[in-house]
Coordinates of N, CA and C in Angstrom, one line a residue:
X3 N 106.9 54.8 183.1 CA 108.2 54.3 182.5 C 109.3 54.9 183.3
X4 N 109.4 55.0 184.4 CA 110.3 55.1 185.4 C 111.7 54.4 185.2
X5 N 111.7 53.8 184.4 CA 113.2 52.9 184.5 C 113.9 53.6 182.8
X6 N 112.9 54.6 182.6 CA 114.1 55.8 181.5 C 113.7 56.9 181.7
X7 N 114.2 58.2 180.9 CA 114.6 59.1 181.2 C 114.6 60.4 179.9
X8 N 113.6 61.4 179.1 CA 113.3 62.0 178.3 C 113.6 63.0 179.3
X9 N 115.1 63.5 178.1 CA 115.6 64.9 178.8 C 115.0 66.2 177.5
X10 N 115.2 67.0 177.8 CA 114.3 67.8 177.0 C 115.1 69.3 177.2
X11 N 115.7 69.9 176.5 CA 116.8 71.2 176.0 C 116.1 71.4 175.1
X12 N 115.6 73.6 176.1 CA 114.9 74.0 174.9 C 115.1 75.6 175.7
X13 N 115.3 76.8 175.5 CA 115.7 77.9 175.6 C 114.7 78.9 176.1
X14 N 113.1 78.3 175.8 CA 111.9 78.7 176.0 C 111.1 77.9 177.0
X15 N 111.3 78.5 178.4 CA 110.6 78.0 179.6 C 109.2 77.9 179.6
X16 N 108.3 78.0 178.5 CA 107.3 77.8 178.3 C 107.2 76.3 177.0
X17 N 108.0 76.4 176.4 CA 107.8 75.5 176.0 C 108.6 74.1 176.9
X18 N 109.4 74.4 177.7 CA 110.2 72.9 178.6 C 108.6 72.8 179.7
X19 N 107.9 74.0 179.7 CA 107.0 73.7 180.8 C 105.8 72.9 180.5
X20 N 105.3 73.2 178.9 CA 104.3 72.6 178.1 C 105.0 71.0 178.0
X21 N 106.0 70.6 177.7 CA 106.5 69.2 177.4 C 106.7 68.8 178.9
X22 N 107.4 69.2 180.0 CA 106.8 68.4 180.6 C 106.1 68.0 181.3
X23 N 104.9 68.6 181.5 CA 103.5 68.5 181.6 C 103.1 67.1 180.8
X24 N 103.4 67.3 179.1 CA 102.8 66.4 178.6 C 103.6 64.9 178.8
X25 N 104.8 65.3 179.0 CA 105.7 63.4 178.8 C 105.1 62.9 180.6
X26 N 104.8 63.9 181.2 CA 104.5 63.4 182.7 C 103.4 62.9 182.8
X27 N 102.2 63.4 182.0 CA 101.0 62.8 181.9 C 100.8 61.4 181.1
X28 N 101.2 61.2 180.6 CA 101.7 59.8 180.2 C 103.0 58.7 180.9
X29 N 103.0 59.5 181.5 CA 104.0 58.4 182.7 C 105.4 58.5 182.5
X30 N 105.9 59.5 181.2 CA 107.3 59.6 181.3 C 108.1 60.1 182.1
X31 N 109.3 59.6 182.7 CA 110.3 60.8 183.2 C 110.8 61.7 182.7
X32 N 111.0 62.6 182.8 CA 111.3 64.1 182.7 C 112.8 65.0 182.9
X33 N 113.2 65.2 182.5 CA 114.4 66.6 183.1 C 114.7 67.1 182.1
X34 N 114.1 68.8 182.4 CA 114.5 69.4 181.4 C 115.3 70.9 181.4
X35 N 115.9 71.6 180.6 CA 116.7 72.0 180.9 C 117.1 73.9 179.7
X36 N 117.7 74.3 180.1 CA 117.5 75.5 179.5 C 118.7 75.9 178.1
X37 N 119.9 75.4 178.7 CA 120.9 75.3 177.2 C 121.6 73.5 177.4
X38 N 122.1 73.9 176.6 CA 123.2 72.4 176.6 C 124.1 72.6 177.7
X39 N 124.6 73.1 178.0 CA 125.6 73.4 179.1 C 124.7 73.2 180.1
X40 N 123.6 73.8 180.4 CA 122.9 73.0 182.2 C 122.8 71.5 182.1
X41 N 122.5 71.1 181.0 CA 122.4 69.7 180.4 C 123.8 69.2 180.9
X42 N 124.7 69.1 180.4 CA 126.3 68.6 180.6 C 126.8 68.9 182.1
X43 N 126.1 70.0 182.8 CA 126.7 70.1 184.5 C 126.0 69.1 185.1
X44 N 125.1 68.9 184.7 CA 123.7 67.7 185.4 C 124.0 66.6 185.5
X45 N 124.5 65.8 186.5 CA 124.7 64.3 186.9 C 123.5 63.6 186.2
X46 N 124.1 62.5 185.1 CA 123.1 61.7 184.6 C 123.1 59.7 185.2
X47 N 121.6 59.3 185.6 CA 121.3 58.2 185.3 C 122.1 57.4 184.4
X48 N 122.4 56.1 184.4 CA 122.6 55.3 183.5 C 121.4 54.6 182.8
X49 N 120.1 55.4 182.8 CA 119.1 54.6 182.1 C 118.6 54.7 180.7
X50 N 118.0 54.3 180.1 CA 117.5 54.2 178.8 C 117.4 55.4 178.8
X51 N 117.1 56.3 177.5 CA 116.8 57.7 177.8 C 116.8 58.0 176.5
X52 N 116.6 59.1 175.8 CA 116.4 60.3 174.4 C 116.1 61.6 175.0
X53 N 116.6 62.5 173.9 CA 116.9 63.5 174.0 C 116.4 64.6 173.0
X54 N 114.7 65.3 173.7 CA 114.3 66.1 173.0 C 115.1 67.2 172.6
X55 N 115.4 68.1 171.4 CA 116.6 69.2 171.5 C 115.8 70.0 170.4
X56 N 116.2 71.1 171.2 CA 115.5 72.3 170.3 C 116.9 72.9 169.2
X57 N 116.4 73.2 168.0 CA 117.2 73.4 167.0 C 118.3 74.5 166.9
X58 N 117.5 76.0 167.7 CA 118.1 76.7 167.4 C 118.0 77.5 169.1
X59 N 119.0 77.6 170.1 CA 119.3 78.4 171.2 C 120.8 79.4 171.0
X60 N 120.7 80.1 172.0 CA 121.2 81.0 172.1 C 123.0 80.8 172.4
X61 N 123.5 80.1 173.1 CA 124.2 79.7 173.5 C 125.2 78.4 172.6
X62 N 124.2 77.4 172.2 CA 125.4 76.0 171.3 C 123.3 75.9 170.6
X63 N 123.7 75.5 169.5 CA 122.6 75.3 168.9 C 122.3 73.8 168.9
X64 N 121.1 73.1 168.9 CA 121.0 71.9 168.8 C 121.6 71.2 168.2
X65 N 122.0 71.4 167.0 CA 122.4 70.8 165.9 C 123.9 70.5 166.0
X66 N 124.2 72.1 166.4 CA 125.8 71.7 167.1 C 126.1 70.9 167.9
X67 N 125.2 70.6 169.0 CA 125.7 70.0 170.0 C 125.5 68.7 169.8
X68 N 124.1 68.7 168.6 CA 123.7 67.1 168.7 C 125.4 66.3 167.8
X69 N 126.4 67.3 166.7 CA 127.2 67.1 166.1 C 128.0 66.4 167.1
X70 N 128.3 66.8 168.3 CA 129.5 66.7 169.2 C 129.4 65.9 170.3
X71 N 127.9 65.0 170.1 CA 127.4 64.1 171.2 C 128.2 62.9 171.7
X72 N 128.9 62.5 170.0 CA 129.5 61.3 170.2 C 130.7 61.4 171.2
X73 N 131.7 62.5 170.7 CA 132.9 62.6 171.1 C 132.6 63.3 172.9
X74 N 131.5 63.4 173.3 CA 131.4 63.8 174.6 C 130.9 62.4 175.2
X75 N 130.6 61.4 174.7 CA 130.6 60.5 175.1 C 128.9 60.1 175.6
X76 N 128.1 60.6 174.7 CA 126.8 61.1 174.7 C 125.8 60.3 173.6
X77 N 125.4 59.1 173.7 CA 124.6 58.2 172.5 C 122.9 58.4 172.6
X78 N 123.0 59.5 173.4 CA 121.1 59.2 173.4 C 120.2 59.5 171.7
X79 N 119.4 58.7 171.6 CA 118.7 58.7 170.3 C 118.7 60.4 170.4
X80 N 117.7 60.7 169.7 CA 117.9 62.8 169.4 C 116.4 63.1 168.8
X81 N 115.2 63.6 169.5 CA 114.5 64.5 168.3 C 114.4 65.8 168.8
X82 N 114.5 66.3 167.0 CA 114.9 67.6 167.1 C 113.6 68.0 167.2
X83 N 113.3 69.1 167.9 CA 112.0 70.2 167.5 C 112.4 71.6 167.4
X84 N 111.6 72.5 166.1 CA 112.1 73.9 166.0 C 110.9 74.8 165.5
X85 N 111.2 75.4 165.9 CA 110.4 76.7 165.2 C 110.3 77.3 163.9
X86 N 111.9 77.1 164.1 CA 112.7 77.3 162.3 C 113.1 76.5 161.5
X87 N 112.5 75.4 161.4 CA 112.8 74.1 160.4 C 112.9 74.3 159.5
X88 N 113.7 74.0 158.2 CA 113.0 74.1 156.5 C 114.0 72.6 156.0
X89 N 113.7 71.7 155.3 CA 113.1 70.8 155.0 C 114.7 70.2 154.9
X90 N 115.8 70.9 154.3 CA 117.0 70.6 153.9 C 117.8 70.5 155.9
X91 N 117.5 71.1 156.7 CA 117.7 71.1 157.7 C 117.3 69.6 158.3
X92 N 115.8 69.3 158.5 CA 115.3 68.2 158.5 C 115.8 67.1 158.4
X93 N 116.3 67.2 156.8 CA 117.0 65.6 155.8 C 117.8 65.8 156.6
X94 N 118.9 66.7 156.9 CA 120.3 66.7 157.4 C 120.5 66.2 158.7
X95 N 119.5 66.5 159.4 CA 119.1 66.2 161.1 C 119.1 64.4 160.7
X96 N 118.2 63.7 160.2 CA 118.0 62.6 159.8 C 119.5 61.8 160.1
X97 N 120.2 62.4 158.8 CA 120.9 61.9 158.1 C 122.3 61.6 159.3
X98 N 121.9 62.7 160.4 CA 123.1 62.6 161.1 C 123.0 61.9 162.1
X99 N 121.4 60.9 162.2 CA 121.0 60.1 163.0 C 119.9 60.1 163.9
X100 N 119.1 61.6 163.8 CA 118.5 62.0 164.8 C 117.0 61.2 164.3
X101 N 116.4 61.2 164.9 CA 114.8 59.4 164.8 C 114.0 60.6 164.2
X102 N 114.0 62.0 164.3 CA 112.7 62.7 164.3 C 113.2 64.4 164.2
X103 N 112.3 64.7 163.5 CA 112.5 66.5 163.2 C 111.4 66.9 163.1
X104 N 110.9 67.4 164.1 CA 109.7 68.1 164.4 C 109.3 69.6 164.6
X105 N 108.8 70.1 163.5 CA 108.3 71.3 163.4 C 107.0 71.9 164.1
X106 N 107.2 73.2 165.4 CA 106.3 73.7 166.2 C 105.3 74.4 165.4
X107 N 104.3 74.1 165.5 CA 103.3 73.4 166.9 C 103.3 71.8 165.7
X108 N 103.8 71.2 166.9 CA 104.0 69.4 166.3 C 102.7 68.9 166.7
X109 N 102.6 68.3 166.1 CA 101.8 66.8 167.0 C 102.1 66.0 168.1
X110 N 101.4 66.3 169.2 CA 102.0 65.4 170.3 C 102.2 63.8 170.3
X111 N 101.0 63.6 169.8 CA 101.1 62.4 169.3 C 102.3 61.4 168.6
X112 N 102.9 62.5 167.5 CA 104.1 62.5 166.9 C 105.6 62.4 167.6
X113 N 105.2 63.2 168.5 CA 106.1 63.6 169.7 C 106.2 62.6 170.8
X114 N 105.3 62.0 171.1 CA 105.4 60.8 171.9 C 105.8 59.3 171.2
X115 N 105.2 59.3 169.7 CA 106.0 58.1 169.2 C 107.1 57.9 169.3
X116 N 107.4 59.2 168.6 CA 109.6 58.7 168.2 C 109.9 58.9 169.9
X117 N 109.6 59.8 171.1 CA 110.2 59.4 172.3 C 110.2 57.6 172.6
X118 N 109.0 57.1 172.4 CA 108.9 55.8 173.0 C 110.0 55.1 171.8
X119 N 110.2 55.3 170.8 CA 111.0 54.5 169.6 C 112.5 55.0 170.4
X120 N 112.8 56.3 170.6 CA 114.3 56.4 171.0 C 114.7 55.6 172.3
X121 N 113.7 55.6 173.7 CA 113.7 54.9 174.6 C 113.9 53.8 174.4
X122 N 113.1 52.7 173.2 CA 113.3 51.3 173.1 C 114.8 51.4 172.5
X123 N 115.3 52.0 171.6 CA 116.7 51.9 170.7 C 117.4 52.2 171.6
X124 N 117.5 53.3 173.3 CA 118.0 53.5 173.6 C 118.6 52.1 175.0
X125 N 117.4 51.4 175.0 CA 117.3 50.0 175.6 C 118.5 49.6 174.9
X126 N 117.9 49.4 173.9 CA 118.7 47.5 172.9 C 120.6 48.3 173.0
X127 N 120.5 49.5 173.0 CA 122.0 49.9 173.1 C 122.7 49.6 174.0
X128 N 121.8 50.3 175.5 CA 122.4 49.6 176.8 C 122.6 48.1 177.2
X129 N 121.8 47.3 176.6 CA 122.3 46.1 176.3 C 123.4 45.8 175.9
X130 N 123.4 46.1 174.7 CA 124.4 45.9 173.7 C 125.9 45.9 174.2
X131 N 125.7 47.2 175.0 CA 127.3 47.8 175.6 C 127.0 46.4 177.0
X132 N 126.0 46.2 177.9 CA 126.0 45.1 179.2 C 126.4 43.9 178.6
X133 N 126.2 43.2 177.5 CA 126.7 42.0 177.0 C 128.0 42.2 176.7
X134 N 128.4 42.8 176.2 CA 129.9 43.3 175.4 C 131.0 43.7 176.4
X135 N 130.3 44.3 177.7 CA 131.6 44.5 178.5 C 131.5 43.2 179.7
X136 N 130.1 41.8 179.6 CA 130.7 40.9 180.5 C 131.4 39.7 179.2
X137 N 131.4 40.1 178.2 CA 132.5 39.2 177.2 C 133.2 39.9 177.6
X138 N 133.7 40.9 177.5 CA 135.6 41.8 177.7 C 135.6 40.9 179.2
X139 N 135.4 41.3 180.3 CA 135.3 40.7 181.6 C 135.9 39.1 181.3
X140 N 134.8 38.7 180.8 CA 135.5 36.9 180.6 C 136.9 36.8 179.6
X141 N 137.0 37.6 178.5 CA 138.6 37.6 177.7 C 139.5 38.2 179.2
X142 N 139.0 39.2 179.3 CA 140.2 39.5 180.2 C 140.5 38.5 181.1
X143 N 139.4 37.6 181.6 CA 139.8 36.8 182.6 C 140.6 35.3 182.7
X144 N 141.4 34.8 180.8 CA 142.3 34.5 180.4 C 143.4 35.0 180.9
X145 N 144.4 33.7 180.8 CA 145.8 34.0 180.9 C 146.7 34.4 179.9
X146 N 147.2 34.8 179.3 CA 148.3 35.7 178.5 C 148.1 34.1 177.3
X147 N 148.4 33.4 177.7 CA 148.4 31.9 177.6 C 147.6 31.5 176.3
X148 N 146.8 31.5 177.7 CA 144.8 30.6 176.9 C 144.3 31.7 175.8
X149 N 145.0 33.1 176.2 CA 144.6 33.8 174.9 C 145.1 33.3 173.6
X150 N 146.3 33.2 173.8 CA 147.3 33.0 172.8 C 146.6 31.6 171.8
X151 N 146.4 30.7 172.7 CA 145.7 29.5 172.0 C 144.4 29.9 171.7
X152 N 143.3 31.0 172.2 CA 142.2 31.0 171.8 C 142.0 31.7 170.7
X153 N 142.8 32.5 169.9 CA 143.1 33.1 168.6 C 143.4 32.3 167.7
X154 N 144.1 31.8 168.1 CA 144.8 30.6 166.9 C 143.3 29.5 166.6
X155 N 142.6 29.0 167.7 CA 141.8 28.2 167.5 C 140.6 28.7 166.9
X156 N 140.8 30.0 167.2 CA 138.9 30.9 166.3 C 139.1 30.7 165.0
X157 N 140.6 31.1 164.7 CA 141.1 30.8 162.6 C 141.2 29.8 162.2
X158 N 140.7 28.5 163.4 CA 140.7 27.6 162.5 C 141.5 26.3 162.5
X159 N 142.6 26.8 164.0 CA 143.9 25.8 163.6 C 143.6 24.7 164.1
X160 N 144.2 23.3 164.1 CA 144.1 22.5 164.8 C 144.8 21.9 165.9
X161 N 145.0 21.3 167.0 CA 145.6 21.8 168.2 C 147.2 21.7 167.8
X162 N 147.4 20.3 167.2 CA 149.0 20.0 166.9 C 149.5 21.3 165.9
X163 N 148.5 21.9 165.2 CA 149.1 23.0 164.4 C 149.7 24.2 165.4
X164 N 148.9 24.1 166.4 CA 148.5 25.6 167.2 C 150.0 25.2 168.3
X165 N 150.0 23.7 169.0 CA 151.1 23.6 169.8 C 152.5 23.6 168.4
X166 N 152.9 23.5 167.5 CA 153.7 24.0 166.7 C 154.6 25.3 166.4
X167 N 152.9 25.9 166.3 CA 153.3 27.6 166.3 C 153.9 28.2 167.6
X168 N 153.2 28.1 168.5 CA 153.5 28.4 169.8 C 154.2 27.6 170.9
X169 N 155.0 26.8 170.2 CA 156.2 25.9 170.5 C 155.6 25.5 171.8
X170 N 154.3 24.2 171.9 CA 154.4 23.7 173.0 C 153.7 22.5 173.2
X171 N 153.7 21.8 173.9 CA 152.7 20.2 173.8 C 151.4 20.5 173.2
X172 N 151.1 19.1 172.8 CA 149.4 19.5 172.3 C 149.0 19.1 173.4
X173 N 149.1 18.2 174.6 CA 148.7 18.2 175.8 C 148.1 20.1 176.6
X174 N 149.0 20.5 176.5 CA 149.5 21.4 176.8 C 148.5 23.0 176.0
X175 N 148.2 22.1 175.1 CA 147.6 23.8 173.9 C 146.3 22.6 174.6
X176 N 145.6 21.6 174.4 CA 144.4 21.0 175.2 C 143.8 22.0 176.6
X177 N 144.6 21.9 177.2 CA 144.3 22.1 178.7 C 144.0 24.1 178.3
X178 N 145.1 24.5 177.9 CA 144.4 25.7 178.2 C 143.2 26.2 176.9
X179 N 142.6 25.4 176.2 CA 141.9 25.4 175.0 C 140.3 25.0 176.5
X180 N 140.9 24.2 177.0 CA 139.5 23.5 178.0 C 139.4 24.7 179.3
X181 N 140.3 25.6 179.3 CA 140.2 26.7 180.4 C 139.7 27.7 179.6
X182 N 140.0 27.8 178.3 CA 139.4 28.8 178.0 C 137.9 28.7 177.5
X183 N 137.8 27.6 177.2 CA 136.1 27.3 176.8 C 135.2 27.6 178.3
X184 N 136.2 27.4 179.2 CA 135.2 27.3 180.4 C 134.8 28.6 180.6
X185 N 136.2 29.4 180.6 CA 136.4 30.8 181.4 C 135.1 31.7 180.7
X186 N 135.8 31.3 179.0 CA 134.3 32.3 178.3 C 133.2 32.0 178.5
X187 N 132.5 30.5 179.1 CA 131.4 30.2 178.9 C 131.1 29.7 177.7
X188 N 131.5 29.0 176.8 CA 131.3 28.8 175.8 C 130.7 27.1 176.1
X189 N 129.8 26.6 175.2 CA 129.4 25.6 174.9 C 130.2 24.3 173.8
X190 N 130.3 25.6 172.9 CA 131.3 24.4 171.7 C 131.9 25.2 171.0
X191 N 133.1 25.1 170.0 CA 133.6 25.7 169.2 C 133.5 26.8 168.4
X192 N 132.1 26.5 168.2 CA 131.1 27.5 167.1 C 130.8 28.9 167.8
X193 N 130.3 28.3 169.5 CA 130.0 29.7 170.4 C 131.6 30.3 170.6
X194 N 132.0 29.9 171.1 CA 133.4 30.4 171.6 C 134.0 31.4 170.5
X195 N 134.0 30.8 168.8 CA 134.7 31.8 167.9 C 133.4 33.1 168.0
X196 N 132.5 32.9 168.2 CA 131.0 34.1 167.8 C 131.9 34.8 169.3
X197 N 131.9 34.0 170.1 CA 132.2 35.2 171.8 C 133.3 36.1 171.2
X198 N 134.3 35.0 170.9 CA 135.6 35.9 171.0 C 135.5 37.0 169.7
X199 N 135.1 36.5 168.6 CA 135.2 37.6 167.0 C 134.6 39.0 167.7
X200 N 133.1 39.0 169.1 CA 132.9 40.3 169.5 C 133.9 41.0 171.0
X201 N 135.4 40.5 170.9 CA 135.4 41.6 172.3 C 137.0 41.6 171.3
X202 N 137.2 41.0 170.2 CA 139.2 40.7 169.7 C 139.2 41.7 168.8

């Protein structure tokens, strides 16, 4: 599975050397790493990816750091593994999103599910953002104009209503209603409001 990427932060070079031994023998990519901070100097891939993290290091602890993922601009799925787990820790890991809390000596087995579960979530994401920024691409690629008519037309208006509002021929609200259908790619009315309700 070369086209993602199991990064793995953990403070114990015996344990980054036991994991990746094992994600490698199963065909995963690998890079692992010693605190959070070697992690963040490290030029990253844009590929699918999760993020094994050990709970408790010396330096930013897992938990801290997994807190601060978002605002660094950091979405990878998260399982945690520790030494020092106790069960309230666990829920709370959960709860803050992380797929998996795993307590050493884990099950590999266990350990390779939720990786392949964060990889696939970590897919449908990168998607998610590639569809969403060639809709933004197509709105942006409206005129000040055809926007103006393409809002009015998602709520519903009808064209003489819409040339009314915006003081101008219904000829006129037509043409850029038929530039904008084109520009988004839209099919019919129905697609066009679904395009536009995800980038307005």
């Amino acid at each position: 599975m070369n086209d993602a990427r199991v990064y793995v932060i953990d403070d114990d070079s015996s344990v980054r050397a036991a994991l990746a031994d094992l994600l490698a023998s199963v065909g995963l990519d690998v890079q692992v790493f010693s605190s959070t901070r070697e992690f963040l100097d490290t030029p990253r891939e844009n590929l699918p990816a999760c993020l094994v993290l050990d709970v408790r290091m010396p330096e930013q602890s897992g938990v801290d750091f997994h807190r601060h993922m978002n605002s660094l601009g950091l979405h990878f799925p998260v399982i945690f593994i520790t030494g020092h787990g106790d069960i309230a820790m666990g829920v709370n890991a959960i709860k803050n999103g992380a797929i998996e809390f795993l307590t050493k000596p884990f099950n590999d087995q266990q350990l390779l599910d939720a990786i392949h579960q964060g990889i696939e979530q970590d897919r449908c994401r990168l998607q998610r953002e590639c569809i969403t920024a060639d809709l933004l691409r197509r709105w942006q690629s409206l005129s000040d104009g055809e926007r103006d008519v393409t809002r009015l037309v998602v709520q519903g208006l009808l064209n003489k209503q819409i040339a009314w509002q915006l003081n101008l021929s219904e000829i006129t609200v037509k043409v850029r209603r038929a530039h904008a259908m084109r520009k988004m790619q839209a099919g019919s009315l129905a697609e066009l409001v679904r395009l536009v309700a995800d980038v307005v």
